[in-house]
Short mmCIF file of C-alpha atoms and ligand atoms in Angstrom, two decimals:
data_model
loop_
_atom_site.label_atom_id
_atom_site.label_comp_id
_atom_site.label_asym_id
_atom_site.label_seq_id
_atom_site.Cartn_x
_atom_site.Cartn_y
_atom_site.Cartn_z
CA MET A 1 239.31 -109.36 65.96
CA ARG A 2 238.85 -112.93 65.19
CA GLY A 3 240.94 -116.20 65.93
CA ARG A 4 242.76 -116.82 69.48
CA ARG A 5 243.68 -113.90 70.95
CA LEU A 6 247.43 -112.78 71.88
CA SER A 7 248.29 -109.69 73.64
CA LEU A 8 250.96 -107.72 74.58
CA ILE A 9 253.04 -105.14 76.96
CA LEU A 10 255.65 -101.95 77.76
CA PRO A 11 259.52 -100.85 78.31
CA ALA A 12 261.41 -99.23 80.97
CA ILE A 13 263.82 -96.73 81.00
CA LEU A 14 265.25 -95.07 84.29
CA VAL A 15 261.68 -96.03 85.86
CA SER A 16 262.45 -94.62 88.90
CA THR A 17 262.45 -91.18 87.51
CA LEU A 18 258.74 -91.32 86.61
CA ALA A 19 257.24 -90.65 89.33
CA GLN A 20 253.14 -91.11 89.71
CA PRO A 21 252.36 -87.68 91.49
CA THR A 22 249.24 -88.63 92.78
CA LEU A 23 250.74 -91.91 94.44
CA ALA A 24 252.03 -91.39 97.89
CA ALA A 25 255.17 -92.97 99.04
CA GLU A 26 256.67 -94.27 95.77
CA PRO A 27 260.01 -96.46 96.92
CA ARG A 28 259.70 -98.45 93.70
CA ALA A 29 262.41 -98.85 91.58
CA ALA A 30 264.68 -101.06 89.48
CA ALA A 31 267.70 -100.47 87.69
CA ASP A 32 270.42 -102.02 85.44
CA TYR A 33 274.20 -101.58 86.01
CA GLN A 34 276.27 -102.84 83.45
CA ALA A 35 279.45 -104.98 84.38
CA GLU A 36 281.38 -103.13 81.96
CA ASN A 37 280.89 -99.50 83.42
CA ALA A 38 281.90 -100.96 86.87
CA THR A 39 285.28 -101.34 88.29
CA VAL A 40 286.99 -104.52 87.38
CA SER A 41 290.10 -105.93 89.34
CA GLN A 42 291.76 -108.90 87.78
CA GLY A 43 289.21 -109.17 84.69
CA VAL A 44 288.73 -107.86 81.61
CA VAL A 45 285.75 -106.40 79.37
CA GLU A 46 284.86 -108.66 76.48
CA SER A 47 282.07 -108.78 73.90
CA ASN A 48 283.17 -112.15 72.15
CA HIS A 49 280.12 -114.00 73.06
CA THR A 50 276.53 -112.81 72.20
CA GLY A 51 273.83 -112.24 74.32
CA TYR A 52 275.01 -109.92 76.68
CA SER A 53 273.26 -106.66 77.26
CA GLY A 54 274.93 -102.95 77.11
CA THR A 55 277.97 -103.32 75.25
CA GLY A 56 279.78 -106.23 76.74
CA PHE A 57 280.81 -108.24 79.87
CA VAL A 58 283.16 -108.91 82.46
CA ASN A 59 285.45 -112.17 81.90
CA TYR A 60 286.99 -112.71 85.26
CA ASP A 61 290.40 -113.65 85.56
CA ASN A 62 290.58 -117.48 86.66
CA LEU A 63 291.75 -117.39 90.38
CA VAL A 64 290.34 -116.50 93.83
CA GLY A 65 289.74 -112.65 94.47
CA SER A 66 289.23 -111.33 90.99
CA TYR A 67 286.02 -108.90 91.08
CA VAL A 68 283.81 -106.48 89.63
CA GLU A 69 282.16 -103.70 91.87
CA TRP A 70 279.33 -101.54 91.18
CA SER A 71 278.17 -98.30 92.78
CA VAL A 72 274.50 -98.31 93.06
CA THR A 73 271.86 -96.04 93.97
CA ALA A 74 268.97 -96.81 96.31
CA ALA A 75 266.07 -94.79 96.70
CA GLN A 76 265.63 -95.57 100.06
CA ALA A 77 267.02 -97.72 102.83
CA GLY A 78 265.60 -101.39 103.22
CA PRO A 79 265.42 -104.46 101.48
CA ALA A 80 266.79 -104.82 98.00
CA THR A 81 267.06 -107.85 95.48
CA LEU A 82 270.43 -108.05 93.71
CA THR A 83 270.05 -110.08 90.11
CA PHE A 84 273.46 -111.23 88.54
CA ARG A 85 273.25 -112.00 84.80
CA PHE A 86 275.75 -114.19 84.00
CA ALA A 87 277.17 -117.10 81.60
CA ASN A 88 279.57 -120.05 82.72
CA GLY A 89 280.29 -122.04 79.68
CA THR A 90 281.66 -124.94 81.93
CA THR A 91 280.27 -127.33 84.18
CA ALA A 92 281.82 -125.88 87.24
CA ASN A 93 280.10 -123.83 89.96
CA ARG A 94 281.97 -120.65 89.94
CA ALA A 95 280.88 -119.31 93.23
CA MET A 96 281.23 -115.81 94.19
CA ASP A 97 281.04 -113.94 97.49
CA ILE A 98 278.52 -111.09 97.43
CA ALA A 99 279.67 -108.08 99.79
CA VAL A 100 277.40 -104.55 100.24
CA ASN A 101 278.86 -101.88 101.29
CA GLY A 102 281.97 -104.04 102.35
CA SER A 103 280.02 -106.45 104.64
CA LEU A 104 279.41 -109.84 103.16
CA VAL A 105 275.90 -110.68 102.29
CA GLY A 106 276.27 -113.96 100.34
CA ASP A 107 278.94 -116.60 101.01
CA ASP A 108 279.79 -118.84 97.89
CA VAL A 109 276.90 -117.67 95.80
CA ALA A 110 276.42 -120.47 93.42
CA PHE A 111 276.95 -119.41 89.49
CA THR A 112 276.37 -122.76 88.02
CA GLY A 113 277.11 -124.02 84.30
CA THR A 114 274.65 -122.10 81.96
CA GLY A 115 275.55 -124.68 79.29
CA ALA A 116 277.38 -122.30 76.86
CA TRP A 117 279.39 -119.38 77.14
CA THR A 118 276.63 -117.31 74.92
CA THR A 119 273.93 -118.67 77.21
CA TRP A 120 272.80 -116.18 80.16
CA GLN A 121 271.17 -116.80 83.03
CA THR A 122 270.47 -115.17 86.72
CA ALA A 123 271.37 -115.32 90.15
CA THR A 124 269.61 -113.56 92.89
CA VAL A 125 270.54 -112.30 96.34
CA SER A 126 268.36 -110.37 98.85
CA VAL A 127 270.27 -107.60 100.73
CA ASN A 128 269.66 -104.45 102.38
CA MET A 129 270.74 -101.15 101.28
CA VAL A 130 271.06 -97.67 102.62
CA ALA A 131 269.66 -94.81 101.01
CA GLY A 132 271.62 -93.31 98.40
CA ALA A 133 275.30 -94.71 97.37
CA ASN A 134 276.10 -98.34 97.84
CA THR A 135 278.53 -100.80 96.62
CA VAL A 136 278.08 -104.04 95.27
CA ARG A 137 281.02 -106.30 95.21
CA ALA A 138 280.78 -109.77 93.55
CA THR A 139 284.30 -111.76 94.11
CA ALA A 140 285.64 -114.99 92.67
CA ALA A 141 285.47 -117.62 95.69
CA THR A 142 287.13 -120.63 93.53
CA ALA A 143 290.52 -121.05 91.47
CA ASN A 144 288.32 -120.93 88.31
CA GLY A 145 287.51 -117.38 88.82
CA GLY A 146 283.95 -116.06 88.26
CA PRO A 147 281.77 -116.88 85.38
CA ASN A 148 281.44 -114.22 82.51
CA VAL A 149 278.96 -111.12 84.31
CA ASP A 150 276.91 -108.98 82.17
CA ARG A 151 275.21 -106.81 84.47
CA LEU A 152 273.63 -106.15 87.84
CA THR A 153 269.98 -105.26 88.51
CA VAL A 154 269.09 -103.59 91.60
CA ASP A 155 265.60 -103.74 92.36
CA THR A 156 264.54 -101.63 95.58
CA GLY A 157 260.68 -102.67 94.92
CA GLY A 158 259.53 -104.81 97.52
CA GLY A 159 255.68 -104.86 96.86
CA PRO A 160 252.72 -102.48 97.98
CA THR A 161 253.20 -98.97 99.23
CA PRO A 162 250.78 -98.38 101.81
CA ASP A 163 248.25 -95.34 100.93
CA GLY A 164 250.19 -95.37 97.46
CA THR A 165 249.01 -98.42 95.29
CA PRO A 166 246.51 -97.85 92.69
CA VAL A 167 244.03 -99.66 94.85
CA GLU A 168 244.90 -97.73 98.01
CA VAL A 169 243.96 -94.19 96.10
CA ASN A 170 240.84 -95.22 94.24
CA GLY A 171 239.52 -98.15 96.45
CA GLN A 172 236.31 -99.79 95.33
CA LEU A 173 235.23 -98.73 91.66
CA SER A 174 231.68 -98.08 90.34
CA VAL A 175 230.58 -97.01 86.98
CA CYS A 176 229.27 -93.59 87.07
CA GLY A 177 227.48 -92.18 83.95
CA VAL A 178 229.34 -93.60 81.13
CA LYS A 179 232.70 -93.75 82.81
CA LEU A 180 234.66 -95.64 85.39
CA CYS A 181 234.87 -93.99 88.74
CA ASN A 182 237.14 -94.36 91.88
CA GLN A 183 235.89 -93.93 95.53
CA TYR A 184 235.51 -90.46 95.67
CA GLY A 185 233.32 -90.74 92.41
CA ASN A 186 235.83 -89.14 90.21
CA PRO A 187 236.40 -91.02 86.43
CA ILE A 188 239.64 -92.47 86.23
CA GLN A 189 241.41 -94.41 83.69
CA LEU A 190 243.29 -97.86 84.61
CA ARG A 191 245.97 -98.99 82.28
CA GLY A 192 247.92 -102.46 82.49
CA MET A 193 248.33 -105.78 80.88
CA SER A 194 246.30 -108.95 80.36
CA THR A 195 247.91 -112.38 80.54
CA HIS A 196 247.94 -115.04 77.77
CA GLY A 197 245.96 -117.82 78.50
CA LEU A 198 246.41 -119.26 81.51
CA GLN A 199 246.50 -122.77 80.26
CA TRP A 200 249.43 -122.09 78.30
CA TYR A 201 251.27 -119.13 79.99
CA SER A 202 250.50 -119.27 83.77
CA GLN A 203 254.50 -119.50 84.10
CA CYS A 204 254.87 -115.96 83.50
CA VAL A 205 252.22 -114.55 86.15
CA ASN A 206 254.71 -115.30 88.99
CA ASP A 207 255.92 -113.12 91.92
CA ALA A 208 258.58 -111.59 90.26
CA SER A 209 256.88 -110.73 86.82
CA LEU A 210 254.16 -109.40 88.99
CA ASN A 211 256.46 -107.17 90.96
CA ALA A 212 257.61 -106.13 87.46
CA LEU A 213 254.27 -105.18 86.40
CA ALA A 214 253.67 -103.11 89.49
CA ASN A 215 256.84 -101.62 90.51
CA ASP A 216 258.70 -101.29 87.20
CA TRP A 217 256.10 -100.82 84.80
CA HIS A 218 253.57 -99.04 87.32
CA ALA A 219 250.44 -101.06 85.81
CA ASP A 220 247.23 -100.52 87.62
CA ILE A 221 245.57 -103.41 86.52
CA VAL A 222 246.03 -107.05 85.45
CA ARG A 223 243.43 -108.87 83.15
CA ILE A 224 243.40 -112.46 84.14
CA SER A 225 242.68 -114.43 80.97
CA MET A 226 241.18 -117.65 81.46
CA TYR A 227 240.11 -119.50 78.76
CA VAL A 228 236.87 -121.78 78.98
CA GLN A 229 238.00 -124.01 76.06
CA GLU A 230 240.94 -125.21 74.12
CA GLY A 231 242.45 -126.81 76.92
CA GLY A 232 240.96 -124.21 79.63
CA TYR A 233 238.48 -124.04 82.42
CA GLU A 234 236.50 -127.08 80.85
CA THR A 235 239.08 -129.43 81.17
CA ASP A 236 239.51 -128.67 85.24
CA PRO A 237 237.34 -126.18 86.86
CA GLN A 238 238.78 -126.67 90.23
CA ARG A 239 242.21 -126.02 89.35
CA PHE A 240 241.39 -122.99 86.79
CA THR A 241 239.21 -121.62 89.78
CA ASP A 242 242.10 -122.21 92.28
CA LEU A 243 244.80 -120.78 89.66
CA VAL A 244 242.72 -117.65 88.96
CA SER A 245 242.09 -117.06 92.57
CA SER A 246 245.68 -117.57 93.34
CA ILE A 247 246.58 -114.67 90.76
CA ILE A 248 243.74 -112.55 92.11
CA ASP A 249 245.84 -112.83 95.47
CA LYS A 250 249.09 -111.95 94.02
CA VAL A 251 247.28 -108.93 91.94
CA THR A 252 245.80 -107.67 95.07
CA ALA A 253 249.16 -108.14 97.20
CA ARG A 254 250.84 -105.55 94.95
CA GLY A 255 248.10 -103.09 94.78
CA MET A 256 246.45 -103.48 91.49
CA TYR A 257 243.17 -104.30 90.23
CA ALA A 258 242.36 -107.91 88.98
CA LEU A 259 240.14 -108.02 86.08
CA VAL A 260 238.51 -111.39 85.70
CA ASP A 261 238.05 -112.78 82.25
CA TRP A 262 235.95 -115.28 81.21
CA HIS A 263 237.80 -116.10 78.05
CA MET A 264 235.00 -117.75 75.89
CA LEU A 265 235.79 -117.73 72.20
CA ASP A 266 234.90 -120.61 70.42
CA PRO A 267 231.69 -121.57 70.79
CA GLY A 268 231.27 -118.04 69.97
CA ASP A 269 227.51 -118.01 71.73
CA PRO A 270 228.01 -117.00 75.23
CA HIS A 271 225.09 -119.35 76.13
CA TYR A 272 227.15 -122.45 75.33
CA ASN A 273 228.97 -121.70 78.64
CA LEU A 274 226.42 -120.00 80.67
CA ALA A 275 225.94 -122.83 83.24
CA ARG A 276 229.92 -122.98 83.82
CA ALA A 277 230.07 -119.12 83.80
CA LYS A 278 227.45 -119.16 86.90
CA THR A 279 229.36 -121.77 88.82
CA PHE A 280 232.86 -120.23 88.09
CA PHE A 281 231.85 -116.42 88.93
CA THR A 282 229.80 -117.81 92.06
CA ALA A 283 232.95 -119.38 93.36
CA ILE A 284 235.15 -116.25 92.63
CA ALA A 285 232.86 -113.97 94.39
CA GLN A 286 232.49 -115.98 97.12
CA ARG A 287 236.18 -116.40 97.72
CA HIS A 288 237.28 -112.93 97.45
CA ASN A 289 234.11 -111.52 99.10
CA GLY A 290 235.24 -108.36 100.63
CA LYS A 291 237.98 -107.29 98.38
CA LYS A 292 237.58 -103.90 96.71
CA ASN A 293 239.67 -104.56 93.35
CA LEU A 294 238.10 -106.65 91.23
CA LEU A 295 236.33 -106.41 88.10
CA TYR A 296 234.42 -109.14 86.10
CA GLU A 297 234.63 -109.54 82.20
CA ILE A 298 231.68 -112.22 81.38
CA ALA A 299 232.09 -112.92 77.71
CA ASN A 300 235.48 -112.20 75.83
CA GLU A 301 234.67 -112.47 72.54
CA PRO A 302 231.00 -113.53 71.17
CA SER A 303 230.72 -114.55 67.70
CA GLY A 304 228.36 -115.56 65.28
CA VAL A 305 225.53 -114.28 67.45
CA ALA A 306 223.49 -111.40 67.44
CA TRP A 307 223.65 -108.79 70.25
CA SER A 308 220.02 -110.05 71.67
CA ARG A 309 221.79 -113.00 72.55
CA ILE A 310 224.66 -111.69 74.13
CA ARG A 311 222.37 -109.33 75.92
CA SER A 312 220.47 -112.30 77.12
CA TYR A 313 223.16 -114.07 78.47
CA ALA A 314 224.34 -111.19 80.55
CA GLU A 315 220.99 -110.59 81.88
CA GLU A 316 220.67 -114.35 83.09
CA LEU A 317 224.23 -114.32 84.50
CA ILE A 318 224.71 -111.21 86.36
CA PRO A 319 221.83 -111.23 88.80
CA VAL A 320 223.65 -114.77 89.59
CA ILE A 321 226.92 -112.97 90.45
CA ARG A 322 225.38 -110.23 92.00
CA ALA A 323 223.65 -112.46 94.52
CA SER A 324 227.19 -112.98 95.79
CA ASP A 325 228.76 -109.92 94.83
CA PRO A 326 226.59 -106.71 94.80
CA GLU A 327 229.67 -104.15 93.93
CA THR A 328 231.98 -105.41 91.50
CA PRO A 329 231.61 -103.59 88.02
CA ILE A 330 230.63 -106.17 85.28
CA LEU A 331 231.93 -106.06 81.72
CA VAL A 332 230.08 -107.33 78.82
CA GLY A 333 231.40 -108.42 75.76
CA THR A 334 229.95 -106.92 72.56
CA ARG A 335 229.17 -108.32 68.94
CA ALA A 336 231.75 -109.87 66.44
CA TRP A 337 234.74 -110.45 68.85
CA SER A 338 233.76 -107.40 70.90
CA SER A 339 233.81 -105.22 68.11
CA LEU A 340 230.93 -103.31 69.27
CA GLY A 341 229.55 -105.38 65.89
CA VAL A 342 231.70 -103.49 63.45
CA SER A 343 233.40 -106.91 62.53
CA ASP A 344 230.09 -108.15 61.37
CA GLY A 345 228.91 -105.01 59.47
CA ALA A 346 226.82 -103.38 62.23
CA THR A 347 227.72 -100.71 64.67
CA GLU A 348 227.58 -99.54 68.48
CA THR A 349 223.97 -98.38 68.09
CA GLU A 350 222.47 -101.94 68.57
CA VAL A 351 224.07 -101.50 72.14
CA VAL A 352 223.16 -97.99 72.75
CA ASN A 353 219.59 -98.87 71.74
CA ASN A 354 219.15 -102.10 73.40
CA PRO A 355 221.74 -101.82 76.56
CA VAL A 356 221.81 -104.62 79.19
CA ARG A 357 219.01 -103.97 81.98
CA ALA A 358 221.72 -103.99 84.93
CA SER A 359 223.30 -101.66 86.55
CA ASN A 360 227.24 -101.15 87.22
CA ILE A 361 228.00 -102.55 83.95
CA MET A 362 230.30 -101.48 81.01
CA TYR A 363 230.66 -102.76 77.56
CA THR A 364 233.95 -103.94 75.89
CA PHE A 365 235.79 -103.27 72.79
CA HIS A 366 238.87 -104.99 71.30
CA PHE A 367 241.01 -103.87 68.79
CA TYR A 368 244.00 -104.85 66.66
CA ALA A 369 245.69 -101.59 65.57
CA ALA A 370 247.45 -103.31 62.36
CA SER A 371 243.92 -104.73 61.24
CA HIS A 372 241.33 -102.15 62.91
CA GLY A 373 241.56 -98.72 61.32
CA ASP A 374 239.15 -95.76 61.27
CA GLU A 375 235.72 -97.40 61.30
CA TYR A 376 236.62 -99.05 64.34
CA LEU A 377 238.20 -96.19 65.95
CA ASN A 378 235.06 -94.22 65.27
CA ALA A 379 232.74 -96.70 66.72
CA LEU A 380 234.94 -96.69 70.15
CA SER A 381 234.89 -92.88 70.21
CA ARG A 382 231.20 -92.66 69.48
CA ALA A 383 229.90 -95.59 71.68
CA ALA A 384 232.11 -94.10 74.39
CA ASP A 385 229.91 -90.93 74.69
CA ARG A 386 226.76 -93.02 75.26
CA ILE A 387 227.69 -96.07 77.00
CA PRO A 388 230.12 -96.98 79.62
CA MET A 389 233.37 -98.77 77.28
CA PHE A 390 236.41 -100.49 78.64
CA VAL A 391 238.69 -101.76 76.27
CA THR A 392 239.94 -105.17 77.88
CA GLU A 393 242.12 -106.56 74.97
CA PHE A 394 244.23 -104.75 72.28
CA GLY A 395 247.37 -105.27 70.22
CA THR A 396 249.62 -103.07 68.10
CA GLN A 397 249.74 -105.68 65.37
CA THR A 398 247.35 -107.85 63.55
CA TYR A 399 244.18 -109.60 65.13
CA THR A 400 246.19 -112.83 65.20
CA GLY A 401 248.59 -111.07 67.81
CA ASP A 402 251.12 -111.47 65.39
CA GLY A 403 252.94 -109.70 62.36
CA GLY A 404 254.40 -106.22 62.09
CA ASN A 405 253.38 -103.27 64.65
CA ASN A 406 251.50 -100.47 63.58
CA PHE A 407 252.30 -97.85 66.42
CA THR A 408 251.06 -94.83 64.56
CA MET A 409 247.39 -96.18 64.57
CA SER A 410 247.97 -97.55 68.40
CA GLN A 411 248.88 -94.30 69.42
CA ARG A 412 245.87 -92.77 67.79
CA TYR A 413 243.63 -95.14 69.89
CA LEU A 414 245.55 -94.51 73.02
CA ASP A 415 245.07 -90.70 72.68
CA LEU A 416 241.30 -91.24 72.21
CA MET A 417 241.25 -93.38 75.06
CA ALA A 418 243.22 -91.13 77.39
CA ALA A 419 240.80 -88.26 76.39
CA LYS A 420 237.85 -90.35 76.95
CA LYS A 421 239.19 -91.99 80.17
CA ILE A 422 238.45 -95.48 78.47
CA SER A 423 240.36 -97.84 80.40
CA TRP A 424 242.77 -100.59 78.82
CA THR A 425 244.43 -103.88 79.20
CA ASN A 426 247.02 -104.56 76.39
CA TRP A 427 247.39 -108.42 74.85
CA ASN A 428 249.53 -110.19 76.49
CA PHE A 429 251.98 -110.55 79.33
CA SER A 430 253.99 -113.70 78.11
CA ASP A 431 256.85 -114.99 76.11
CA ASP A 432 254.89 -116.63 73.18
CA PHE A 433 256.71 -116.00 70.09
CA ARG A 434 254.55 -113.87 68.29
CA SER A 435 255.03 -109.98 67.97
CA GLY A 436 252.24 -109.18 70.53
CA ALA A 437 253.63 -111.15 73.93
CA VAL A 438 255.47 -108.34 75.22
CA PHE A 439 258.55 -110.99 76.55
CA LYS A 440 261.04 -112.44 74.19
CA GLU A 441 260.83 -116.07 74.35
CA GLY A 442 262.40 -117.89 76.88
CA VAL A 443 262.10 -114.92 79.61
CA CYS A 444 259.42 -116.59 81.70
CA SER A 445 261.95 -119.55 82.36
CA GLY A 446 263.31 -117.53 85.01
CA GLY A 447 263.34 -113.45 84.38
CA PRO A 448 264.33 -111.19 84.80
CA TYR A 449 261.12 -109.25 83.67
CA THR A 450 262.24 -105.60 84.84
CA GLY A 451 263.68 -102.94 82.00
CA THR A 452 263.20 -103.19 78.43
CA SER A 453 266.15 -105.54 77.79
CA PRO A 454 263.61 -108.59 78.23
CA LEU A 455 260.90 -107.24 76.11
CA LYS A 456 260.22 -107.53 72.40
CA PRO A 457 259.20 -104.12 70.39
CA ALA A 458 255.62 -103.72 71.04
CA GLY A 459 256.30 -104.42 74.81
CA VAL A 460 259.13 -101.60 74.78
CA TRP A 461 256.27 -99.47 73.60
CA ILE A 462 253.60 -100.69 75.74
CA ARG A 463 255.52 -100.42 78.76
CA ALA A 464 256.55 -96.97 78.20
CA ARG A 465 252.62 -95.99 77.80
CA VAL A 466 251.80 -97.85 80.98
CA ASN A 467 254.39 -96.31 82.73
CA THR A 468 253.26 -92.60 82.78
CA PRO A 469 251.77 -90.69 85.82
CA ASP A 470 248.05 -91.61 86.51
CA ASP A 471 245.57 -89.04 87.07
CA PHE A 472 243.62 -90.21 90.03
CA PRO A 473 241.37 -87.46 91.59
CA THR A 474 240.99 -87.96 95.30
CA ASP A 475 238.78 -84.89 95.99
C1 GCU B 1 286.71 -119.23 77.65
C2 GCU B 1 285.63 -118.10 77.37
C3 GCU B 1 285.76 -117.05 78.26
C4 GCU B 1 285.78 -117.34 79.71
C5 GCU B 1 286.59 -118.25 80.13
C6 GCU B 1 286.73 -118.85 81.40
O1 GCU B 1 287.96 -118.99 77.52
O2 GCU B 1 285.76 -117.74 75.97
O3 GCU B 1 284.64 -116.03 77.96
O4 GCU B 1 285.85 -116.16 80.51
O5 GCU B 1 286.75 -119.67 79.01
O6 GCU B 1 286.92 -119.99 81.58
O7 GCU B 1 286.48 -118.05 82.28
#
């Protein structure tokens, strides 16, 4: 767990069937429909240009009126987003008319050149659907015919579901004993994703990607990773405070918890950035006064310092935050890149025996499953019985956020965290080239973000594990 942190994400298959029983209304669903499985009039299924999903794509005949028609299912009546994935190797706009259930909903929708027949992009149309069966037809409107069409994605998500989002169900969180508890005082486990460093990958944290995280992955929480150095906060405090704030608002609008990560890393002594941290968290606390869905992580990965130094930092900073925000749980990093000291040859006992003198706080643990084996797992397990633990960062690969995945070891960690209700956020929700970034390179230039096709193997794996029913007891 040293060096620059890089994290990851998950997969989706028929997500709409994975209902979360404790969430009330659940109108969230996105599904892919391949063109090669649809009804084709005046076109052929081909597979001679790479990059398509499924088994091929439809090559429209070059004339007005050629079309593909999909039969799709909507979970309920209401708004839906249609996303067509296509390639157009010419420079001409191959405009198409989009009809839903026989009614024109998109006149001459642009399908402009993508640069090559092997370069696939998306075009999006907002429509209304009826509950149950619907048809979607895309008809060539020019003599050139349509582009090559790979698939249609139908997203009937559409944001928060009143009474049903993780925040609606759980409300204000607080630490109770060694657990994180919801507004009913019941222990819960939150599962979600960490962003990559916002100075590099804020483009991956947008309305569409957050819709996917909320509605397709069914994540409970987003860790907003704001580096302090390396081109982060210290270079422009106002800009980064505004950026974090706007992401908090987007996460809130989708009913998820927002974990604000003060991503100090190098220098490893948290005191180096104490004055900045006071300014930043005070600004965030004041601006988001009244929100019930926040958590603050005040020291990402201390290194090269004793636990006593981290503890004194926390005891100086926490009262300042509490002056503006008495309620939000605060997460404190641990020695040696938040390894509970293990990466320095220590153990969790230094924290257990010398806890931070403050209330409503937790301690963080980070691991990378291909680097950190039983010694780390056992330390986390022992610690979680004595002090409140939150895994704010982990990867299925090595501590560099790259390399091969160890899914076997990762699953052991996930089983432990489920059993002890240790909440987690996985590194990272970006399209960085490393194996731990859930999206394939280039995805953040326009999506789509739903389903498994945009994901690397680690993303497919973690998405499946974010996307299982939550257990949020309400009585
Ligand atoms: C080329 C290309 C086809 C495409 C066609 C077109 O033949 O290989 O995939 O459909 O042009 O202009 O429509």
